Amino acid sequence: MTTTIALETMTTSTPAVRMFERTADSLRLDGATRALLAGSKREVSVRFPVRMDDGTHRVFTGHRVQHNTSRGPAKGGIRYAPGVDLPELRDLAMGMTLKSALAGLPFGGAKGGVRLDPRALSPHELERVTRAFADELADVIGPDRDIPAPDMGTNERVMSWFVDAYARRTGRLDLQAATGKPVELGGLRIRRDATGHGVAFTIDLAARARGLQLRGASVAIQGFGNVGLATARSLRAAGARLVAVTDITGGVIRTDGIDIARLSRWVQEVGGVAGAPGYDALAADDIFGLPVDILVLAASEGQVTPSNAPEISAKILAEGANWPTDPDADATLRDRGVFVIPDILANAGGVIASHLEWSGLGRSMPDEEAYAHVRRLLANAFERVTAESTLVAGDTRLSAHRIAVADVLTSARLRGVAA
Ligand code: NAD
């Protein structure tokens, strides 16, 4: 039950499409060159039946979108969430192409997912869904074609089932068909924290560029999962003070500082930050208007919009999540003097670590050397973005996208597939 959808170009005006148009206009790309990157290279949609614990069968829908492979095999996560759909995955896949290029990695971009609520399935049901999905995708993915990784709703456990199903189906036993695996299956110890570590590192670079002292700076974080928590820990290590956190359940605030370890234990016990003892409650939407130095978006897409952007007074806005800001809000943020660290730069630490895992380069690296590698690539990308931003009136998102699009096109031209 596999459908390959041949796309001309994407027609819906999603954030990625609008951002690509802004970038293409700025680089004065011609129509044929635009067409190469405006849409996905390949989209696969599958429907597959899975036996549930009660003996009934349920049919699930999943997708894998490969945006571009000019620089190497496609790379990108698999998410399990009730709202998974093609427009969202297309934006995320394009973001992966650009993020990998900006970081200088030999990867293209992809994203996939299955429409389900992972909390509503048992571990056995999740395993059967994962194995069936891997089986459906086996013909279009693989270590040298398209390499999945964890994303929202998936984790190391899911990746272990995924590579096992792929290996059984194809006879390829090297387990490089996915990254974000447990260390015992070739995963990298730093992978789980690499994204947050990188977000905090780019905030440090931005603070230096803005003449802001990180020591004592106040921080608010939206999203307290993998990325939000690791960012909070790294920022605290640099002397910053976490004053507010929101997640899907609500929020907490305390101006003299939140105890990260205690809040994290509470979240593990009850599933979210709301109601954590010792803090005042914060309505989820009130996080945008807080008078903090640094605002970190580490939850999901579409959080900052043209309507709430005028509330933001943080000096630095760091995008740990993918597409958390509507590009149409950028002008307002710039007018308000907010330094935006765009997602394809801020959260690239994860894919850099994934490259160390996939290539085997990280296998014998001490953790500190692997983190240093992540920081080196991020520092290089940050420097390019800030230098380029002087050409585009300080628009850091446009600057990052111009660099990434230009690098992807250079690869495509060298391969003879773009003029
Ligand atoms: P996660 O599932 O571990 O955590 C997500 C957090 O966001 C949770 O605290 C959840 O409650 C909160 N959240 C979700 N929707 C929300 C909403 N509407 N309002 C407020 N809070 C909300 O996920 P994660 O791995 O931390 O990823 C977070 C984001 O970062 C995602 O957009 C993901 O695609 C992106 N990202 C993750 C990685 C990685 O390595 N995990 C790498 C790059 C980008």
Short mmCIF file of C-alpha atoms in Angstrom, two decimals, residues 33 51 70 77 135 157 181 191 240 274 279 305 312 348 363 396 409:
data_model
loop_
_atom_site.label_atom_id
_atom_site.label_comp_id
_atom_site.label_asym_id
_atom_site.label_seq_id
_atom_site.Cartn_x
_atom_site.Cartn_y
_atom_site.Cartn_z
CA THR A 33 16.65 26.82 -10.18
CA ARG A 51 -2.44 -5.93 15.10
CA SER A 70 22.33 17.03 -3.81
CA GLY A 77 13.73 12.42 11.95
CA ASP A 135 9.12 -2.47 6.26
CA ARG A 157 13.94 2.43 21.55
CA LYS A 181 20.26 4.62 18.56
CA ARG A 191 23.39 12.55 20.87
CA ALA A 240 22.43 32.04 33.20
CA ALA A 274 2.14 22.64 35.42
CA TYR A 279 6.67 28.24 41.66
CA THR A 305 3.41 34.77 14.73
CA ILE A 312 8.54 39.84 22.55
CA ALA A 348 21.92 21.88 14.18
CA ARG A 363 32.77 5.85 17.80
CA THR A 396 19.78 36.45 10.37
CA LEU A 409 22.90 24.75 -5.44
#
